[in-house]
Coordinates of C-alpha atoms in Angstrom, one line a residue:
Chain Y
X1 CA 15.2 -21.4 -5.6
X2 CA 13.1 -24.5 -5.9
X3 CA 10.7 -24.9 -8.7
X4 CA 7.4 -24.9 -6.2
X5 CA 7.2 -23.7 -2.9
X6 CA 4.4 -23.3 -0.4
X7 CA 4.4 -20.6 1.7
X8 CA 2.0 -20.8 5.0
X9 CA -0.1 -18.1 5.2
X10 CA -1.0 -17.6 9.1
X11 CA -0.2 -14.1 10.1
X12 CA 0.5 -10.4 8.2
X13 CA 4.3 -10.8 8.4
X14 CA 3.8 -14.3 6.2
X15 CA 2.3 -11.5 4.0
X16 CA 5.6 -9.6 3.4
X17 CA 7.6 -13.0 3.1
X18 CA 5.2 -14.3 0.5
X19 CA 5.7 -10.7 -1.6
X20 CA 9.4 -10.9 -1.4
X21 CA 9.6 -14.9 -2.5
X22 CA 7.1 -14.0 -5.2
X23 CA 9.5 -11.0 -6.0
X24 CA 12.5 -13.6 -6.4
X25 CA 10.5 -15.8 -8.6
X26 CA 9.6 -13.0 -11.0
X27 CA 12.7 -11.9 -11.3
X28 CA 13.7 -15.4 -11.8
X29 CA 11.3 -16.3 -14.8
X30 CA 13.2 -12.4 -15.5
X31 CA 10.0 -10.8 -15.9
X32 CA 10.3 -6.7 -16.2
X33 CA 10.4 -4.7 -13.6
X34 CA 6.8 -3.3 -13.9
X35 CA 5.2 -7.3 -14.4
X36 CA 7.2 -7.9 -11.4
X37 CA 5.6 -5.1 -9.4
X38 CA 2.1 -5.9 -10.3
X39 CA 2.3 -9.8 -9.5
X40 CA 4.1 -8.7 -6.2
X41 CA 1.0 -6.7 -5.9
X42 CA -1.4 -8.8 -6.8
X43 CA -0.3 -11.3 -4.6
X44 CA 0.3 -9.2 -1.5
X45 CA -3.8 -8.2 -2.1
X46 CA -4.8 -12.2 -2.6
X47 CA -2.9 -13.7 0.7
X48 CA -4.0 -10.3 2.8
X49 CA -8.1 -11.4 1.5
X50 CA -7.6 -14.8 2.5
X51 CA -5.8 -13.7 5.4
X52 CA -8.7 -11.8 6.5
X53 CA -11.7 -13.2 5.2
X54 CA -10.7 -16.4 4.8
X55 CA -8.5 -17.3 8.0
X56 CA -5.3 -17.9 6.5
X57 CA -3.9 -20.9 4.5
X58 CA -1.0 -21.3 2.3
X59 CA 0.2 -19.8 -1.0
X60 CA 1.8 -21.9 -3.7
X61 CA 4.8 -20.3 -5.5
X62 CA 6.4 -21.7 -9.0
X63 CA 8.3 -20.8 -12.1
X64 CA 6.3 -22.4 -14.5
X65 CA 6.2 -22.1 -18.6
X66 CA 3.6 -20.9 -20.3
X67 CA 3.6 -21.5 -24.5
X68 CA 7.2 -21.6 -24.0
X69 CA 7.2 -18.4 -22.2
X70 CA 8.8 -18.2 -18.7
X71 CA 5.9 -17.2 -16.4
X72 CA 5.2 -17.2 -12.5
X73 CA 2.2 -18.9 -10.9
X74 CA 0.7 -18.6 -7.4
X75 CA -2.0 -20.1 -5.8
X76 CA -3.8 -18.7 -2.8
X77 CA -5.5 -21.0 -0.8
X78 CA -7.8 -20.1 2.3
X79 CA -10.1 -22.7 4.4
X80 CA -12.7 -20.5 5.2
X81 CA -16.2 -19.3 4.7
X82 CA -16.0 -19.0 0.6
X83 CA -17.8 -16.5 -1.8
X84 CA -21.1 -16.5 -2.1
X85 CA -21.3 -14.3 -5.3
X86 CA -18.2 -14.5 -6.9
X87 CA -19.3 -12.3 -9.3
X88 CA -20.2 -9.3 -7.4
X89 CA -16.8 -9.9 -5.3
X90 CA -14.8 -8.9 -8.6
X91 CA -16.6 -5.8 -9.1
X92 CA -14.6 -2.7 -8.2
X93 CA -15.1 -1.0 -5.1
X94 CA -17.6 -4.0 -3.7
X95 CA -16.3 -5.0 -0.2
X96 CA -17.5 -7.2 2.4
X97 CA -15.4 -5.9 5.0
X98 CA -14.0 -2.4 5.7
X99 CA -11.3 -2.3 3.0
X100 CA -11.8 -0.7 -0.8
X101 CA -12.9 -3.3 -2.5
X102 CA -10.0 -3.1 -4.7
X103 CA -8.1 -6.7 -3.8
X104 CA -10.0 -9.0 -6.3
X105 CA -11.0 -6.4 -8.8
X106 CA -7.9 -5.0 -9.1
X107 CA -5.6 -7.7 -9.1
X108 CA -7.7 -9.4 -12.1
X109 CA -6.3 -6.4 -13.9
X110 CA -2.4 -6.8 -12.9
X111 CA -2.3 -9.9 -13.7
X112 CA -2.5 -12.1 -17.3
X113 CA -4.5 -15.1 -15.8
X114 CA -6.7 -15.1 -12.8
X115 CA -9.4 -18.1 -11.8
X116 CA -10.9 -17.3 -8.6
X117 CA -12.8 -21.2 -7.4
X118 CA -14.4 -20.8 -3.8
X119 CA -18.0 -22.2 -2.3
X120 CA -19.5 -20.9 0.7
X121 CA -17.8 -23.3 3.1
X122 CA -15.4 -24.6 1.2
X123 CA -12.9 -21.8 1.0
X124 CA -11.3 -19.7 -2.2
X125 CA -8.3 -20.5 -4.1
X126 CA -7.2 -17.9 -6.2
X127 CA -4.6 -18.7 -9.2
X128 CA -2.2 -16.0 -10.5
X129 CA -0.4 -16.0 -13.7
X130 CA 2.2 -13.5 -14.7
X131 CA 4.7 -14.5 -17.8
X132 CA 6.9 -12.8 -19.8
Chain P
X1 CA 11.5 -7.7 11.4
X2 CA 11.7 -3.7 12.5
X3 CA 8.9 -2.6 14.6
X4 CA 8.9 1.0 14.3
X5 CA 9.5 3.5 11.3
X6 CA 11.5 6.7 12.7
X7 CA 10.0 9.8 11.9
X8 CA 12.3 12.7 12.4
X9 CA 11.6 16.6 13.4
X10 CA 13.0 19.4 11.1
X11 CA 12.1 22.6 12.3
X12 CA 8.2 22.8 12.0
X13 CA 8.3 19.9 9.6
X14 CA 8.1 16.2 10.2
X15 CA 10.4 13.9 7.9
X16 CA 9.8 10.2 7.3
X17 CA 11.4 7.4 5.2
X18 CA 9.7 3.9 4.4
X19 CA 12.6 1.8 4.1
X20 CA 11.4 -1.6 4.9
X21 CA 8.6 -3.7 3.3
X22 CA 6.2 -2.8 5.8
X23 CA 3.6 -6.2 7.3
X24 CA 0.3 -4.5 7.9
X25 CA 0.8 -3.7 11.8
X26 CA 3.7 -1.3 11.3
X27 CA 1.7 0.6 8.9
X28 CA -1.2 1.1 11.3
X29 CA 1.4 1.7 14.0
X30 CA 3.0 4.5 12.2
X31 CA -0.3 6.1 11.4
X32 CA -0.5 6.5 15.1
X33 CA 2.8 7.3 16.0
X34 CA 2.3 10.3 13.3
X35 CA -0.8 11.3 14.0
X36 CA 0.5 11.5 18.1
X37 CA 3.7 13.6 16.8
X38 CA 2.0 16.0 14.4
X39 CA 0.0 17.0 17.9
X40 CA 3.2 17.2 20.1
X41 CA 5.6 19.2 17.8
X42 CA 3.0 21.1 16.2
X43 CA 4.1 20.2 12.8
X44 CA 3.0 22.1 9.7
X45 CA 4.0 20.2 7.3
X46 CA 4.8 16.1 6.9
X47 CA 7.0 14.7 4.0
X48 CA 7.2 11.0 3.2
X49 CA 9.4 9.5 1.2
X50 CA 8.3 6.4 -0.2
X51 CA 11.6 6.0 -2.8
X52 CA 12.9 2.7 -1.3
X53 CA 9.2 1.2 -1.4
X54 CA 8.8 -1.8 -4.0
X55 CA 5.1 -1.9 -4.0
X56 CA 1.7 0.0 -2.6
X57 CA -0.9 -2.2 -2.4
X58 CA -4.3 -1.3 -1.1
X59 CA -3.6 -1.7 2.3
X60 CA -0.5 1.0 2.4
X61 CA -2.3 3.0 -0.4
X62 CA -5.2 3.7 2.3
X63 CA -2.9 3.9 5.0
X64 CA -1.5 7.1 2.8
X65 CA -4.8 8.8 2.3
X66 CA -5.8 8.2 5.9
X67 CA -2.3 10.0 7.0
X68 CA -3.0 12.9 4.2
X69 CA -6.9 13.3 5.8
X70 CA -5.9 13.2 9.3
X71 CA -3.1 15.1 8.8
X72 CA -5.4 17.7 7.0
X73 CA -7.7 18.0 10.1
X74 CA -5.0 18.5 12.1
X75 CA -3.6 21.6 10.0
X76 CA -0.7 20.2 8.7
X77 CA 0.2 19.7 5.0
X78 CA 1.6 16.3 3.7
X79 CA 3.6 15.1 0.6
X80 CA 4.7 12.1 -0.6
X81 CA 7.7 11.9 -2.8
X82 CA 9.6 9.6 -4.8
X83 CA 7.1 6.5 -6.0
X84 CA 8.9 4.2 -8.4
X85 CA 7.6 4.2 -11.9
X86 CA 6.6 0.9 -11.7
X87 CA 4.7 1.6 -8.0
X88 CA 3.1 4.3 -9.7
X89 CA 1.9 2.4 -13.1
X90 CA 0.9 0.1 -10.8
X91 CA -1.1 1.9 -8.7
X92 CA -3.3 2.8 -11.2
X93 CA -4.0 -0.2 -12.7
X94 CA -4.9 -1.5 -9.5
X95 CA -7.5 1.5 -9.1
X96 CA -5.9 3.3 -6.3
X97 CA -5.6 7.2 -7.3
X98 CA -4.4 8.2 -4.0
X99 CA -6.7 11.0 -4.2
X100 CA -6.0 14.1 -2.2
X101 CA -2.5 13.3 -1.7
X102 CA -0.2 15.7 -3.1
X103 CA 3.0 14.0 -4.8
X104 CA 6.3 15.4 -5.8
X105 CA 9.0 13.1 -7.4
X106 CA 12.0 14.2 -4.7
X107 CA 12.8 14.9 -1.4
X108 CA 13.8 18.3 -2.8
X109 CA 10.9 19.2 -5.0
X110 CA 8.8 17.5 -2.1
X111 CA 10.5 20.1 0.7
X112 CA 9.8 22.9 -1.7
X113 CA 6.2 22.3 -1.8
X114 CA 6.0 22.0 1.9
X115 CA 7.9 25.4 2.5
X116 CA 5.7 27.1 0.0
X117 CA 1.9 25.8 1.3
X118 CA 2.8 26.5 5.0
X119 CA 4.1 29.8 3.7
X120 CA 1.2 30.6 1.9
X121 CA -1.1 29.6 5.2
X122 CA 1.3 32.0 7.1
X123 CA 0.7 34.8 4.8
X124 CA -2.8 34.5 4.8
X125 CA -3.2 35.4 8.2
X126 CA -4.0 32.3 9.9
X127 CA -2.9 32.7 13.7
X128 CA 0.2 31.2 14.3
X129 CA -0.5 30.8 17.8
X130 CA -3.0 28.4 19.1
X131 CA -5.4 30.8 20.7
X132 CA -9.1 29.1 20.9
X133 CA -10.8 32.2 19.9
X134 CA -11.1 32.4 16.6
X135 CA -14.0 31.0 15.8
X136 CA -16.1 29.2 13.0
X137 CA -15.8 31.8 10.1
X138 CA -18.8 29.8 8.4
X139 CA -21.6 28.4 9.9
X140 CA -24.8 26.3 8.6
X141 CA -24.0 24.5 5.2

């Protein structure tokens, strides 16, 4: 596998191809098998959100370092109508749609870095950090 | 990419096996597809083995607890058995409890469950038969 790959993110089955590439990376930067189920996870809930909510875009893949520590990091990218309050969007169980409210929220927790940047019209990017 | 997850009849039992990392349709398609045979066979009891499953995310988490509810309504009994540790620790972190959803860690302590509720039901006098005359035994509240 390549360093960096990006992923298009149009449809749900680019879903499932972006969770097993961001399986292969983990086990790649040879995380453990529970850090490599939560960034799977994590990243499965991102790309679905800015599937949904933000019409699709593309998700960044690499096997970067991290104080010398083998790590993966995604980033989620979406073109479409942004966050207003980003704040309220990470509390649990807030949802704009008709899912949980669980996707932002709870991926914060799974993984070790997360910087959600987004502004009404200007789209969300998400960044995901998971090292060893 | 498959399009359909096979559920198979045992008896008065429904058995089904998530073998593929399911994109969201199939999911929603397989909520309907069991829902549909639950009503034709008149199952009593549903077990799903989730074993080969890497992850539950939200989206398959409340696919779970909508097939557990439904099913529910519709008088049959659901398990699901053999989450992966790390789907389970997961899980929880994420904040999905799976509430309602009863959980055995085999397809043999899962079946086991399954004989003994629909047992139970059986013993307790509900009417085997689908005759519309029982009627509401509470009412109001």
């Amino acid at each position: 596998m390549t360093k960096t790959q990006t992923l298009p993110l149009k449809q749900e089955t680019d879903i499932v191809i972006i969770r097993q590439r961001v399986r292969k990376a983990a086990e790649e930067a040879r995380l453990g098998l529970v850090s490599q189920t939560k960034i799977v996870t994590a990243a499965s809930e991102i790309a679905r959100n800015a599937l949904i909510y933000g019409g699709g875009g593309q998700c960044l893949i690499e096997l970067a370092n991290r104080d010398g520590r083998a790590a993966v990091r995604l980033v989620i990218a979406d073109q479409g109508p942004g966050i207003a309050d980003i704040e309220r969007a990470l509390v649990d169980g807030y949802t704009s749609g008709s899912g949980l409210g669980l996707g932002l929220s709870g991926s914060r927790r799974l993984v070790d870095e997360f910087d959600l940047k987004s502004q009404p019209g200007a789209g969300t990017t998400v960044e995901l950090w998971k090292w060893k | 990419m498959v399009d359909r997850i096979p559920i198979l009849k045992m008896g008065k039992y429904l058995l089904l096996s998530i073998q593929v990392d399911m994109h969201d349709q199939l999911a929603l398609d397989l909520q309907e597809d069991l829902t549909e045979q639950i009503v034709r066979h008149r199952a009593k009891g549903v077990l799903i083995d989730i074993s080969s499953l890497e992850i539950v995310d939200s989206f398959i988490g409340r696919m779970l607890s909508h097939i557990a509810n439904v099913s529910r309504i519709l008088d049959a009994k659901v398990i699901v058995v053999g989450m992966q540790p790390a789907v389970a620790i997961t899980l929880v972190e994420l904040g999905l409890s799976l509430e309602g959803i009863a959980t055995a860690l085999n397809i043999e302590k899962g079946m086991r469950w399954l004989e003994n509720s629909v047992n139970e039901d059986e013993i307790a006098g509900e009417p085997e038969s689908d005759e519309d005359t029982d009627a509401p035994s509470e009412t109001g509240n």
